[in-house]
Amino acid sequence: MESPFKENILKGKVALITGGASGIGFEISTQFGKHGASVALMGRRKQVLDSAVSVLQSLGIPAVGFAGDVRKQEDAARVVESTYKHFGKIDILVNAAAGNFLVAAEDLSPNGFRTVLDIDSVGTFTMCHEALKYLKKGGQGRTTSGGGTILNISATLHYTASWYQIHVSAAKAAVDSITRNLALEWGTDYDITVNGVAPGPIGDTPGMFKLDPEEINSKAREYMPLFKIGEKWDIAMAAIYLVSDAGKYVNGHTLVADGGLWLSRPRH
Ligand code: HXC
């Protein structure tokens, strides 16, 4: 689908995207690049990174990949520094790296719970923490903002409760909390804005079908009248809005992009 944004809306911006080589993260990398940004991708799997970077470069997008695990502080520090060295600044950090699997709480080991919190919540904080000194200097082109901007990819699972996702729900609740607290502290001190996007069910990612193949049937629609499958594109457009000048007055907010599903109720 054609973008409704001008193709230069992110011109001159440098974005570091964790989990940027696959799924929603890769769509964000691609769309940021198509709208003028240079992109650095961070991910654990070198092969996946390499092929994502080749695709971006074949589209004429300045792109580089750095292998690393957001759970390791030394990896986070190395990747933000490498991004800075490669592109000369960092304006935008997107935390899209996430871990997930379906399991009943009864069968989830504390280590399994911890693993997802380590990736999603601690990983997000670690990346923000390590990127701060660069983000302070970044984003000079933002109309009113002296600092850069952070975008955290969240979910809607924790607004109520969700089956077999206790670890992810807890992790994303923490992510939303990180979004608000950093927006307060770093917005005040450094003019850095921090926001989130909470995607609904996105059909064109392997994760969605791995997680919940049954949800797309008519039974789901009966219980969730607003159930509608989204596309990665929808999330990337929300991301562009929030990190561009269009979103410069939005801070500490997590934008739900799910077609209204999270508040859907069965018909009486
Ligand atoms: C139960 C599991 C499990 C499973 C792992 N564990 N997979 N428990 N069911 N399917 C437990 C292990 O037994 C272990 O605990 C602990 O978790 C750590 O497992 P490892 O395999 O050692 O971890 P690691 O190799 O680091 O892998 C991380 C991972 C992995 C999260 C577990 O599955 C992963 O990276 N998945 C891909 C990421 C992904 O799908 N991303 C898309 C996210 S989509 P013990 O006690 O045995 O040591 C998303 C959307 C959210 O986030 C919203 C959905 C609507």
PDB file of C-alpha atoms and ligand atoms in Angstrom:
ATOM      1  CA  MET A   1       0.000   0.000   0.000  1.00  0.00           C
ATOM      2  CA  GLU A   2       1.237   3.470  -0.831  1.00  0.00           C
ATOM      3  CA  SER A   3       2.406   5.556   2.105  1.00  0.00           C
ATOM      4  CA  PRO A   4       0.302   8.594   3.000  1.00  0.00           C
ATOM      5  CA  PHE A   5       3.450  10.327   4.263  1.00  0.00           C
ATOM      6  CA  LYS A   6       5.842  12.422   2.199  1.00  0.00           C
ATOM      7  CA  GLU A   7       8.836  10.313   1.263  1.00  0.00           C
ATOM      8  CA  ASN A   8      11.239  12.777   2.908  1.00  0.00           C
ATOM      9  CA  ILE A   9       9.451  12.893   6.279  1.00  0.00           C
ATOM     10  CA  LEU A  10      12.420  11.151   7.969  1.00  0.00           C
ATOM     11  CA  LYS A  11      15.104  12.604   5.712  1.00  0.00           C
ATOM     12  CA  GLY A  12      18.477  12.822   7.411  1.00  0.00           C
ATOM     13  CA  LYS A  13      17.389  10.818  10.459  1.00  0.00           C
ATOM     14  CA  VAL A  14      19.365   7.875  11.813  1.00  0.00           C
ATOM     15  CA  ALA A  15      17.344   5.073  13.418  1.00  0.00           C
ATOM     16  CA  LEU A  16      18.550   2.049  15.396  1.00  0.00           C
ATOM     17  CA  ILE A  17      15.955  -0.723  15.400  1.00  0.00           C
ATOM     18  CA  THR A  18      16.306  -3.763  17.659  1.00  0.00           C
ATOM     19  CA  GLY A  19      14.651  -6.826  16.181  1.00  0.00           C
ATOM     20  CA  GLY A  20      14.853  -4.767  13.010  1.00  0.00           C
ATOM     21  CA  ALA A  21      15.649  -7.639  10.657  1.00  0.00           C
ATOM     22  CA  SER A  22      12.409  -9.584  10.932  1.00  0.00           C
ATOM     23  CA  GLY A  23       8.654  -9.248  11.418  1.00  0.00           C
ATOM     24  CA  ILE A  24       7.268  -5.878  12.459  1.00  0.00           C
ATOM     25  CA  GLY A  25      10.796  -4.618  13.158  1.00  0.00           C
ATOM     26  CA  PHE A  26      11.855  -5.220   9.567  1.00  0.00           C
ATOM     27  CA  GLU A  27       8.790  -3.435   8.206  1.00  0.00           C
ATOM     28  CA  ILE A  28       9.635  -0.454  10.414  1.00  0.00           C
ATOM     29  CA  SER A  29      13.235  -0.540   9.149  1.00  0.00           C
ATOM     30  CA  THR A  30      12.018  -0.670   5.558  1.00  0.00           C
ATOM     31  CA  GLN A  31       9.436   2.090   5.884  1.00  0.00           C
ATOM     32  CA  PHE A  32      11.779   4.365   7.830  1.00  0.00           C
ATOM     33  CA  GLY A  33      14.325   3.843   5.040  1.00  0.00           C
ATOM     34  CA  LYS A  34      11.760   4.510   2.315  1.00  0.00           C
ATOM     35  CA  HIS A  35      10.943   7.765   4.075  1.00  0.00           C
ATOM     36  CA  GLY A  36      14.517   9.017   4.119  1.00  0.00           C
ATOM     37  CA  ALA A  37      16.109   7.547   7.243  1.00  0.00           C
ATOM     38  CA  SER A  38      19.375   5.653   7.519  1.00  0.00           C
ATOM     39  CA  VAL A  39      18.820   2.479   9.509  1.00  0.00           C
ATOM     40  CA  ALA A  40      20.919   0.285  11.786  1.00  0.00           C
ATOM     41  CA  LEU A  41      19.438  -3.126  12.554  1.00  0.00           C
ATOM     42  CA  MET A  42      20.237  -5.131  15.673  1.00  0.00           C
ATOM     43  CA  GLY A  43      19.427  -8.815  15.995  1.00  0.00           C
ATOM     44  CA  ARG A  44      20.762 -12.075  17.336  1.00  0.00           C
ATOM     45  CA  ARG A  45      20.960 -13.974  14.063  1.00  0.00           C
ATOM     46  CA  LYS A  46      23.733 -12.811  11.735  1.00  0.00           C
ATOM     47  CA  GLN A  47      22.315 -14.507   8.638  1.00  0.00           C
ATOM     48  CA  VAL A  48      18.899 -12.921   9.123  1.00  0.00           C
ATOM     49  CA  LEU A  49      20.562  -9.547   9.641  1.00  0.00           C
ATOM     50  CA  ASP A  50      22.716  -9.889   6.547  1.00  0.00           C
ATOM     51  CA  SER A  51      19.827 -10.739   4.290  1.00  0.00           C
ATOM     52  CA  ALA A  52      17.660  -7.930   5.731  1.00  0.00           C
ATOM     53  CA  VAL A  53      20.456  -5.425   5.158  1.00  0.00           C
ATOM     54  CA  SER A  54      20.884  -6.617   1.547  1.00  0.00           C
ATOM     55  CA  VAL A  55      17.173  -6.153   0.878  1.00  0.00           C
ATOM     56  CA  LEU A  56      17.277  -2.627   2.299  1.00  0.00           C
ATOM     57  CA  GLN A  57      20.413  -1.719   0.379  1.00  0.00           C
ATOM     58  CA  SER A  58      18.846  -3.014  -2.846  1.00  0.00           C
ATOM     59  CA  LEU A  59      16.077  -0.455  -2.225  1.00  0.00           C
ATOM     60  CA  GLY A  60      18.739   2.269  -1.973  1.00  0.00           C
ATOM     61  CA  ILE A  61      18.380   2.584   1.796  1.00  0.00           C
ATOM     62  CA  PRO A  62      21.570   3.267   3.801  1.00  0.00           C
ATOM     63  CA  ALA A  63      21.499   0.246   6.113  1.00  0.00           C
ATOM     64  CA  VAL A  64      23.849  -1.638   8.395  1.00  0.00           C
ATOM     65  CA  GLY A  65      23.389  -4.650  10.661  1.00  0.00           C
ATOM     66  CA  PHE A  66      24.959  -5.312  14.056  1.00  0.00           C
ATOM     67  CA  ALA A  67      24.650  -8.706  15.697  1.00  0.00           C
ATOM     68  CA  GLY A  68      23.802  -8.559  19.371  1.00  0.00           C
ATOM     69  CA  ASP A  69      21.444  -9.634  22.131  1.00  0.00           C
ATOM     70  CA  VAL A  70      19.507  -6.916  23.988  1.00  0.00           C
ATOM     71  CA  ARG A  71      19.856  -9.022  27.141  1.00  0.00           C
ATOM     72  CA  LYS A  72      23.592  -8.293  27.202  1.00  0.00           C
ATOM     73  CA  GLN A  73      24.566  -4.824  28.301  1.00  0.00           C
ATOM     74  CA  GLU A  74      27.904  -5.071  26.499  1.00  0.00           C
ATOM     75  CA  ASP A  75      26.111  -5.896  23.232  1.00  0.00           C
ATOM     76  CA  ALA A  76      23.759  -2.947  23.711  1.00  0.00           C
ATOM     77  CA  ALA A  77      26.673  -0.589  24.382  1.00  0.00           C
ATOM     78  CA  ARG A  78      28.647  -1.910  21.405  1.00  0.00           C
ATOM     79  CA  VAL A  79      25.726  -1.647  18.988  1.00  0.00           C
ATOM     80  CA  VAL A  80      24.750   1.907  19.904  1.00  0.00           C
ATOM     81  CA  GLU A  81      28.381   2.962  19.666  1.00  0.00           C
ATOM     82  CA  SER A  82      28.823   1.199  16.317  1.00  0.00           C
ATOM     83  CA  THR A  83      25.669   2.870  15.003  1.00  0.00           C
ATOM     84  CA  TYR A  84      26.973   6.260  16.098  1.00  0.00           C
ATOM     85  CA  LYS A  85      30.356   5.587  14.508  1.00  0.00           C
ATOM     86  CA  HIS A  86      28.783   4.373  11.273  1.00  0.00           C
ATOM     87  CA  PHE A  87      26.209   7.119  10.742  1.00  0.00           C
ATOM     88  CA  GLY A  88      27.562   9.942  12.951  1.00  0.00           C
ATOM     89  CA  LYS A  89      24.484  10.252  15.188  1.00  0.00           C
ATOM     90  CA  ILE A  90      21.397   8.468  16.496  1.00  0.00           C
ATOM     91  CA  ASP A  91      18.042  10.259  16.329  1.00  0.00           C
ATOM     92  CA  ILE A  92      15.617   7.380  16.817  1.00  0.00           C
ATOM     93  CA  LEU A  93      15.744   4.164  18.854  1.00  0.00           C
ATOM     94  CA  VAL A  94      13.048   1.568  18.199  1.00  0.00           C
ATOM     95  CA  ASN A  95      12.817  -1.336  20.644  1.00  0.00           C
ATOM     96  CA  ALA A  96      11.148  -4.074  18.602  1.00  0.00           C
ATOM     97  CA  ALA A  97      13.099  -7.106  19.862  1.00  0.00           C
ATOM     98  CA  ALA A  98      10.789  -9.488  21.709  1.00  0.00           C
ATOM     99  CA  GLY A  99      10.523 -13.084  22.814  1.00  0.00           C
ATOM    100  CA  ASN A 100       7.326 -15.071  22.862  1.00  0.00           C
ATOM    101  CA  PHE A 101       5.788 -18.508  23.137  1.00  0.00           C
ATOM    102  CA  LEU A 102       2.421 -19.795  24.285  1.00  0.00           C
ATOM    103  CA  VAL A 103       2.410 -21.683  27.550  1.00  0.00           C
ATOM    104  CA  ALA A 104       0.014 -22.166  30.456  1.00  0.00           C
ATOM    105  CA  ALA A 105       1.218 -20.405  33.611  1.00  0.00           C
ATOM    106  CA  GLU A 106       1.231 -23.749  35.385  1.00  0.00           C
ATOM    107  CA  ASP A 107       3.726 -25.131  32.889  1.00  0.00           C
ATOM    108  CA  LEU A 108       5.948 -22.047  32.600  1.00  0.00           C
ATOM    109  CA  SER A 109       9.195 -22.269  34.542  1.00  0.00           C
ATOM    110  CA  PRO A 110      10.356 -19.182  36.418  1.00  0.00           C
ATOM    111  CA  ASN A 111      13.319 -19.123  34.067  1.00  0.00           C
ATOM    112  CA  GLY A 112      10.983 -19.059  31.055  1.00  0.00           C
ATOM    113  CA  PHE A 113       9.124 -16.149  32.639  1.00  0.00           C
ATOM    114  CA  ARG A 114      12.400 -14.381  33.367  1.00  0.00           C
ATOM    115  CA  THR A 115      13.707 -14.962  29.831  1.00  0.00           C
ATOM    116  CA  VAL A 116      10.858 -13.012  28.221  1.00  0.00           C
ATOM    117  CA  LEU A 117      11.089 -10.214  30.794  1.00  0.00           C
ATOM    118  CA  ASP A 118      14.836 -10.093  30.162  1.00  0.00           C
ATOM    119  CA  ILE A 119      14.330  -9.652  26.428  1.00  0.00           C
ATOM    120  CA  ASP A 120      11.269  -7.389  26.349  1.00  0.00           C
ATOM    121  CA  SER A 121      11.504  -5.307  29.525  1.00  0.00           C
ATOM    122  CA  VAL A 122      15.107  -5.337  30.709  1.00  0.00           C
ATOM    123  CA  GLY A 123      16.290  -5.341  27.089  1.00  0.00           C
ATOM    124  CA  THR A 124      14.218  -2.268  26.305  1.00  0.00           C
ATOM    125  CA  PHE A 125      15.534  -0.444  29.367  1.00  0.00           C
ATOM    126  CA  THR A 126      19.115  -1.464  28.610  1.00  0.00           C
ATOM    127  CA  MET A 127      18.938  -0.198  25.030  1.00  0.00           C
ATOM    128  CA  CYS A 128      17.410   3.098  26.173  1.00  0.00           C
ATOM    129  CA  HIS A 129      20.038   3.432  28.879  1.00  0.00           C
ATOM    130  CA  GLU A 130      22.954   2.789  26.533  1.00  0.00           C
ATOM    131  CA  ALA A 131      21.551   4.986  23.752  1.00  0.00           C
ATOM    132  CA  LEU A 132      20.824   7.967  25.996  1.00  0.00           C
ATOM    133  CA  LYS A 133      24.103   9.786  25.534  1.00  0.00           C
ATOM    134  CA  TYR A 134      23.676   9.643  21.757  1.00  0.00           C
ATOM    135  CA  LEU A 135      19.974  10.524  21.803  1.00  0.00           C
ATOM    136  CA  LYS A 136      20.785  13.630  23.833  1.00  0.00           C
ATOM    137  CA  LYS A 137      22.800  14.849  20.850  1.00  0.00           C
ATOM    138  CA  GLY A 138      20.419  13.479  18.246  1.00  0.00           C
ATOM    139  CA  GLY A 139      17.217  14.797  16.779  1.00  0.00           C
ATOM    140  CA  GLN A 140      18.484  18.325  16.271  1.00  0.00           C
ATOM    141  CA  GLY A 141      16.262  18.610  13.223  1.00  0.00           C
ATOM    142  CA  ARG A 142      13.042  17.948  15.165  1.00  0.00           C
ATOM    143  CA  THR A 143      11.011  21.125  15.118  1.00  0.00           C
ATOM    144  CA  THR A 144      10.830  21.799  18.828  1.00  0.00           C
ATOM    145  CA  SER A 145      12.670  18.916  20.340  1.00  0.00           C
ATOM    146  CA  GLY A 146      16.367  19.119  21.136  1.00  0.00           C
ATOM    147  CA  GLY A 147      16.760  15.412  21.732  1.00  0.00           C
ATOM    148  CA  GLY A 148      15.980  12.263  19.853  1.00  0.00           C
ATOM    149  CA  THR A 149      13.055   9.931  20.257  1.00  0.00           C
ATOM    150  CA  ILE A 150      12.403   6.381  21.443  1.00  0.00           C
ATOM    151  CA  LEU A 151       9.646   4.067  20.277  1.00  0.00           C
ATOM    152  CA  ASN A 152       8.835   0.887  22.212  1.00  0.00           C
ATOM    153  CA  ILE A 153       6.833  -1.871  20.560  1.00  0.00           C
ATOM    154  CA  SER A 154       4.301  -3.106  23.096  1.00  0.00           C
ATOM    155  CA  ALA A 155       1.089  -5.182  23.018  1.00  0.00           C
ATOM    156  CA  THR A 156      -2.474  -5.022  24.350  1.00  0.00           C
ATOM    157  CA  LEU A 157      -2.364  -8.346  26.208  1.00  0.00           C
ATOM    158  CA  HIS A 158      -1.909  -6.763  29.610  1.00  0.00           C
ATOM    159  CA  TYR A 159      -4.863  -4.350  29.401  1.00  0.00           C
ATOM    160  CA  THR A 160      -7.030  -7.197  30.617  1.00  0.00           C
ATOM    161  CA  ALA A 161      -5.589 -10.703  30.830  1.00  0.00           C
ATOM    162  CA  SER A 162      -4.555 -13.195  28.193  1.00  0.00           C
ATOM    163  CA  TRP A 163      -4.415 -16.930  28.076  1.00  0.00           C
ATOM    164  CA  TYR A 164      -0.967 -18.541  28.051  1.00  0.00           C
ATOM    165  CA  GLN A 165       0.838 -15.214  27.837  1.00  0.00           C
ATOM    166  CA  ILE A 166       1.501 -14.363  31.484  1.00  0.00           C
ATOM    167  CA  HIS A 167       5.186 -13.734  30.765  1.00  0.00           C
ATOM    168  CA  VAL A 168       4.565 -11.504  27.733  1.00  0.00           C
ATOM    169  CA  SER A 169       1.740  -9.634  29.470  1.00  0.00           C
ATOM    170  CA  ALA A 170       3.952  -8.869  32.451  1.00  0.00           C
ATOM    171  CA  ALA A 171       6.829  -7.918  30.164  1.00  0.00           C
ATOM    172  CA  LYS A 172       4.782  -5.528  28.036  1.00  0.00           C
ATOM    173  CA  ALA A 173       3.178  -3.948  31.124  1.00  0.00           C
ATOM    174  CA  ALA A 174       6.718  -3.130  32.216  1.00  0.00           C
ATOM    175  CA  VAL A 175       7.534  -1.782  28.749  1.00  0.00           C
ATOM    176  CA  ASP A 176       4.583   0.643  28.943  1.00  0.00           C
ATOM    177  CA  SER A 177       5.770   1.729  32.348  1.00  0.00           C
ATOM    178  CA  ILE A 178       9.276   2.310  30.998  1.00  0.00           C
ATOM    179  CA  THR A 179       7.743   4.393  28.196  1.00  0.00           C
ATOM    180  CA  ARG A 180       5.951   6.679  30.642  1.00  0.00           C
ATOM    181  CA  ASN A 181       8.778   7.038  33.140  1.00  0.00           C
ATOM    182  CA  LEU A 182      11.437   7.807  30.554  1.00  0.00           C
ATOM    183  CA  ALA A 183       9.059  10.243  28.858  1.00  0.00           C
ATOM    184  CA  LEU A 184       8.820  12.074  32.171  1.00  0.00           C
ATOM    185  CA  GLU A 185      12.487  12.061  33.110  1.00  0.00           C
ATOM    186  CA  TRP A 186      14.141  12.399  29.723  1.00  0.00           C
ATOM    187  CA  GLY A 187      11.424  14.620  28.291  1.00  0.00           C
ATOM    188  CA  THR A 188      12.035  17.032  31.141  1.00  0.00           C
ATOM    189  CA  ASP A 189      15.805  16.826  31.173  1.00  0.00           C
ATOM    190  CA  TYR A 190      16.717  16.273  27.530  1.00  0.00           C
ATOM    191  CA  ASP A 191      13.694  16.939  25.311  1.00  0.00           C
ATOM    192  CA  ILE A 192      13.695  13.274  24.362  1.00  0.00           C
ATOM    193  CA  THR A 193      10.220  11.914  23.584  1.00  0.00           C
ATOM    194  CA  VAL A 194       9.375   8.302  24.407  1.00  0.00           C
ATOM    195  CA  ASN A 195       6.298   6.598  22.994  1.00  0.00           C
ATOM    196  CA  GLY A 196       5.021   3.156  22.137  1.00  0.00           C
ATOM    197  CA  VAL A 197       2.896   1.312  19.618  1.00  0.00           C
ATOM    198  CA  ALA A 198       0.713  -1.597  20.731  1.00  0.00           C
ATOM    199  CA  PRO A 199      -0.082  -3.738  17.686  1.00  0.00           C
ATOM    200  CA  GLY A 200      -3.154  -5.910  17.375  1.00  0.00           C
ATOM    201  CA  PRO A 201      -3.091  -9.214  15.481  1.00  0.00           C
ATOM    202  CA  ILE A 202      -0.810  -8.707  12.500  1.00  0.00           C
ATOM    203  CA  GLY A 203      -1.394 -11.249   9.768  1.00  0.00           C
ATOM    204  CA  ASP A 204       1.732 -10.930   7.692  1.00  0.00           C
ATOM    205  CA  THR A 205       4.234 -11.955  10.363  1.00  0.00           C
ATOM    206  CA  PRO A 206       5.363 -15.496  11.113  1.00  0.00           C
ATOM    207  CA  GLY A 207       4.903 -14.746  14.850  1.00  0.00           C
ATOM    208  CA  MET A 208       1.161 -14.206  14.553  1.00  0.00           C
ATOM    209  CA  PHE A 209       0.431 -17.535  12.915  1.00  0.00           C
ATOM    210  CA  LYS A 210       2.840 -19.304  15.201  1.00  0.00           C
ATOM    211  CA  LEU A 211       1.048 -17.850  18.193  1.00  0.00           C
ATOM    212  CA  ASP A 212      -2.603 -18.038  17.417  1.00  0.00           C
ATOM    213  CA  PRO A 213      -3.641 -19.747  14.173  1.00  0.00           C
ATOM    214  CA  GLU A 214      -7.183 -20.406  15.435  1.00  0.00           C
ATOM    215  CA  GLU A 215      -7.992 -16.798  16.131  1.00  0.00           C
ATOM    216  CA  ILE A 216      -8.742 -15.969  12.544  1.00  0.00           C
ATOM    217  CA  ASN A 217     -11.801 -18.186  12.345  1.00  0.00           C
ATOM    218  CA  SER A 218     -15.399 -17.077  12.608  1.00  0.00           C
ATOM    219  CA  LYS A 219     -15.647 -18.133  16.243  1.00  0.00           C
ATOM    220  CA  ALA A 220     -13.105 -15.454  17.126  1.00  0.00           C
ATOM    221  CA  ARG A 221     -15.169 -12.875  15.271  1.00  0.00           C
ATOM    222  CA  GLU A 222     -18.278 -13.887  17.192  1.00  0.00           C
ATOM    223  CA  TYR A 223     -16.591 -13.196  20.513  1.00  0.00           C
ATOM    224  CA  MET A 224     -14.590 -10.231  19.268  1.00  0.00           C
ATOM    225  CA  PRO A 225     -16.785  -8.286  16.844  1.00  0.00           C
ATOM    226  CA  LEU A 226     -13.978  -5.847  16.093  1.00  0.00           C
ATOM    227  CA  PHE A 227     -11.523  -8.617  15.198  1.00  0.00           C
ATOM    228  CA  LYS A 228      -9.682  -7.611  12.078  1.00  0.00           C
ATOM    229  CA  ILE A 229      -6.245  -8.682  10.961  1.00  0.00           C
ATOM    230  CA  GLY A 230      -3.795  -5.832  10.579  1.00  0.00           C
ATOM    231  CA  GLU A 231      -0.668  -5.590   8.474  1.00  0.00           C
ATOM    232  CA  LYS A 232       2.899  -4.802   9.449  1.00  0.00           C
ATOM    233  CA  TRP A 233       2.430  -1.684   7.332  1.00  0.00           C
ATOM    234  CA  ASP A 234      -0.179  -0.362   9.797  1.00  0.00           C
ATOM    235  CA  ILE A 235       2.327  -0.562  12.615  1.00  0.00           C
ATOM    236  CA  ALA A 236       5.098   1.032  10.570  1.00  0.00           C
ATOM    237  CA  MET A 237       2.824   3.964   9.663  1.00  0.00           C
ATOM    238  CA  ALA A 238       1.963   4.495  13.350  1.00  0.00           C
ATOM    239  CA  ALA A 239       5.699   4.364  14.060  1.00  0.00           C
ATOM    240  CA  ILE A 240       6.479   6.982  11.399  1.00  0.00           C
ATOM    241  CA  TYR A 241       3.839   9.290  12.829  1.00  0.00           C
ATOM    242  CA  LEU A 242       5.260   9.030  16.334  1.00  0.00           C
ATOM    243  CA  VAL A 243       8.957   9.463  15.468  1.00  0.00           C
ATOM    244  CA  SER A 244       8.487  12.190  12.856  1.00  0.00           C
ATOM    245  CA  ASP A 245       7.768  15.868  13.424  1.00  0.00           C
ATOM    246  CA  ALA A 246       4.082  14.984  13.074  1.00  0.00           C
ATOM    247  CA  GLY A 247       4.245  13.410  16.526  1.00  0.00           C
ATOM    248  CA  LYS A 248       6.496  15.954  18.212  1.00  0.00           C
ATOM    249  CA  TYR A 249       3.922  16.896  20.891  1.00  0.00           C
ATOM    250  CA  VAL A 250       3.139  13.275  21.792  1.00  0.00           C
ATOM    251  CA  ASN A 251       5.147  11.989  24.743  1.00  0.00           C
ATOM    252  CA  GLY A 252       4.704   9.026  27.076  1.00  0.00           C
ATOM    253  CA  HIS A 253       1.869   7.574  25.022  1.00  0.00           C
ATOM    254  CA  THR A 254       1.397   4.040  23.717  1.00  0.00           C
ATOM    255  CA  LEU A 255      -0.705   4.143  20.574  1.00  0.00           C
ATOM    256  CA  VAL A 256      -2.923   1.104  20.136  1.00  0.00           C
ATOM    257  CA  ALA A 257      -3.092   0.044  16.505  1.00  0.00           C
ATOM    258  CA  ASP A 258      -5.480  -2.891  16.615  1.00  0.00           C
ATOM    259  CA  GLY A 259      -8.698  -1.743  14.940  1.00  0.00           C
ATOM    260  CA  GLY A 260     -10.259  -1.363  18.393  1.00  0.00           C
ATOM    261  CA  LEU A 261      -9.946  -5.059  19.199  1.00  0.00           C
ATOM    262  CA  TRP A 262      -8.790  -4.615  22.791  1.00  0.00           C
ATOM    263  CA  LEU A 263     -12.150  -3.121  23.790  1.00  0.00           C
ATOM    264  CA  SER A 264     -14.239  -5.495  21.704  1.00  0.00           C
ATOM    265  CA  ARG A 265     -17.095  -7.315  23.473  1.00  0.00           C
ATOM    266  CA  PRO A 266     -19.434 -10.062  22.256  1.00  0.00           C
ATOM    267  CA  ARG A 267     -22.837  -8.925  21.003  1.00  0.00           C
ATOM    268  CA  HIS A 268     -25.756  -9.497  23.370  1.00  0.00           C
TER     269      HIS A 268
HETATM  270  C1  HXC B   1       7.626 -23.269  27.678  1.00  0.00           C
HETATM  271  C2  HXC B   1       9.698 -22.375  27.156  1.00  0.00           C
HETATM  272  C3  HXC B   1       9.363 -22.377  25.761  1.00  0.00           C
HETATM  273  C4  HXC B   1       8.071 -22.863  25.390  1.00  0.00           C
HETATM  274  C5  HXC B   1      11.380 -21.579  25.991  1.00  0.00           C
HETATM  275  N1  HXC B   1      10.951 -21.875  27.237  1.00  0.00           N
HETATM  276  N2  HXC B   1      10.438 -21.875  25.073  1.00  0.00           N
HETATM  277  N3  HXC B   1       8.836 -22.811  28.100  1.00  0.00           N
HETATM  278  N4  HXC B   1       7.229 -23.284  26.375  1.00  0.00           N
HETATM  279  N5  HXC B   1       7.682 -22.899  24.099  1.00  0.00           N
HETATM  280  C6  HXC B   1      11.701 -21.732  28.471  1.00  0.00           C
HETATM  281  C7  HXC B   1      12.824 -22.735  28.497  1.00  0.00           C
HETATM  282  O1  HXC B   1      12.386 -23.997  28.923  1.00  0.00           O
HETATM  283  C8  HXC B   1      13.786 -22.081  29.482  1.00  0.00           C
HETATM  284  O2  HXC B   1      13.399 -22.302  30.818  1.00  0.00           O
HETATM  285  C9  HXC B   1      13.615 -20.603  29.202  1.00  0.00           C
HETATM  286  O3  HXC B   1      12.323 -20.456  28.566  1.00  0.00           O
HETATM  287  C10 HXC B   1      14.674 -20.068  28.292  1.00  0.00           C
HETATM  288  O4  HXC B   1      14.639 -20.828  27.080  1.00  0.00           O
HETATM  289  P1  HXC B   1      15.818 -20.812  26.012  1.00  0.00           P
HETATM  290  O5  HXC B   1      15.397 -21.645  24.874  1.00  0.00           O
HETATM  291  O6  HXC B   1      17.105 -21.126  26.706  1.00  0.00           O
HETATM  292  O7  HXC B   1      15.856 -19.269  25.648  1.00  0.00           O
HETATM  293  P2  HXC B   1      16.468 -18.574  24.399  1.00  0.00           P
HETATM  294  O8  HXC B   1      17.267 -19.546  23.569  1.00  0.00           O
HETATM  295  O9  HXC B   1      17.167 -17.410  24.914  1.00  0.00           O
HETATM  296  O10 HXC B   1      15.197 -18.166  23.522  1.00  0.00           O
HETATM  297  C11 HXC B   1      14.352 -17.089  23.861  1.00  0.00           C
HETATM  298  C12 HXC B   1      12.936 -17.441  23.546  1.00  0.00           C
HETATM  299  C13 HXC B   1      12.794 -17.900  22.105  1.00  0.00           C
HETATM  300  C14 HXC B   1      12.041 -16.233  23.821  1.00  0.00           C
HETATM  301  C15 HXC B   1      12.564 -18.531  24.511  1.00  0.00           C
HETATM  302  O11 HXC B   1      11.663 -18.687  21.968  1.00  0.00           O
HETATM  303  C16 HXC B   1      12.718 -16.836  21.107  1.00  0.00           C
HETATM  304  O12 HXC B   1      13.587 -16.000  20.987  1.00  0.00           O
HETATM  305  N6  HXC B   1      11.674 -16.851  20.280  1.00  0.00           N
HETATM  306  C17 HXC B   1      11.584 -16.035  19.088  1.00  0.00           C
HETATM  307  C18 HXC B   1      11.165 -14.684  19.398  1.00  0.00           C
HETATM  308  C19 HXC B   1       9.821 -14.377  18.846  1.00  0.00           C
HETATM  309  O13 HXC B   1       8.967 -15.235  18.640  1.00  0.00           O
HETATM  310  N7  HXC B   1       9.613 -13.096  18.592  1.00  0.00           N
HETATM  311  C20 HXC B   1       8.343 -12.629  18.118  1.00  0.00           C
HETATM  312  C21 HXC B   1       7.703 -11.971  19.248  1.00  0.00           C
HETATM  313  S1  HXC B   1       6.049 -11.612  18.836  1.00  0.00           S
HETATM  314  P3  HXC B   1      14.070 -23.504  31.740  1.00  0.00           P
HETATM  315  O14 HXC B   1      13.373 -23.374  33.052  1.00  0.00           O
HETATM  316  O15 HXC B   1      13.767 -24.785  31.029  1.00  0.00           O
HETATM  317  O16 HXC B   1      15.521 -23.186  31.799  1.00  0.00           O
HETATM  318  C22 HXC B   1       5.500 -10.855  20.200  1.00  0.00           C
HETATM  319  C23 HXC B   1       4.054 -10.519  20.124  1.00  0.00           C
HETATM  320  C24 HXC B   1       3.486 -10.380  21.507  1.00  0.00           C
HETATM  321  O17 HXC B   1       6.197 -10.579  21.088  1.00  0.00           O
HETATM  322  C25 HXC B   1       2.025 -10.150  21.454  1.00  0.00           C
HETATM  323  C26 HXC B   1       1.281 -11.327  20.944  1.00  0.00           C
HETATM  324  C27 HXC B   1      -0.166 -11.058  20.687  1.00  0.00           C
END
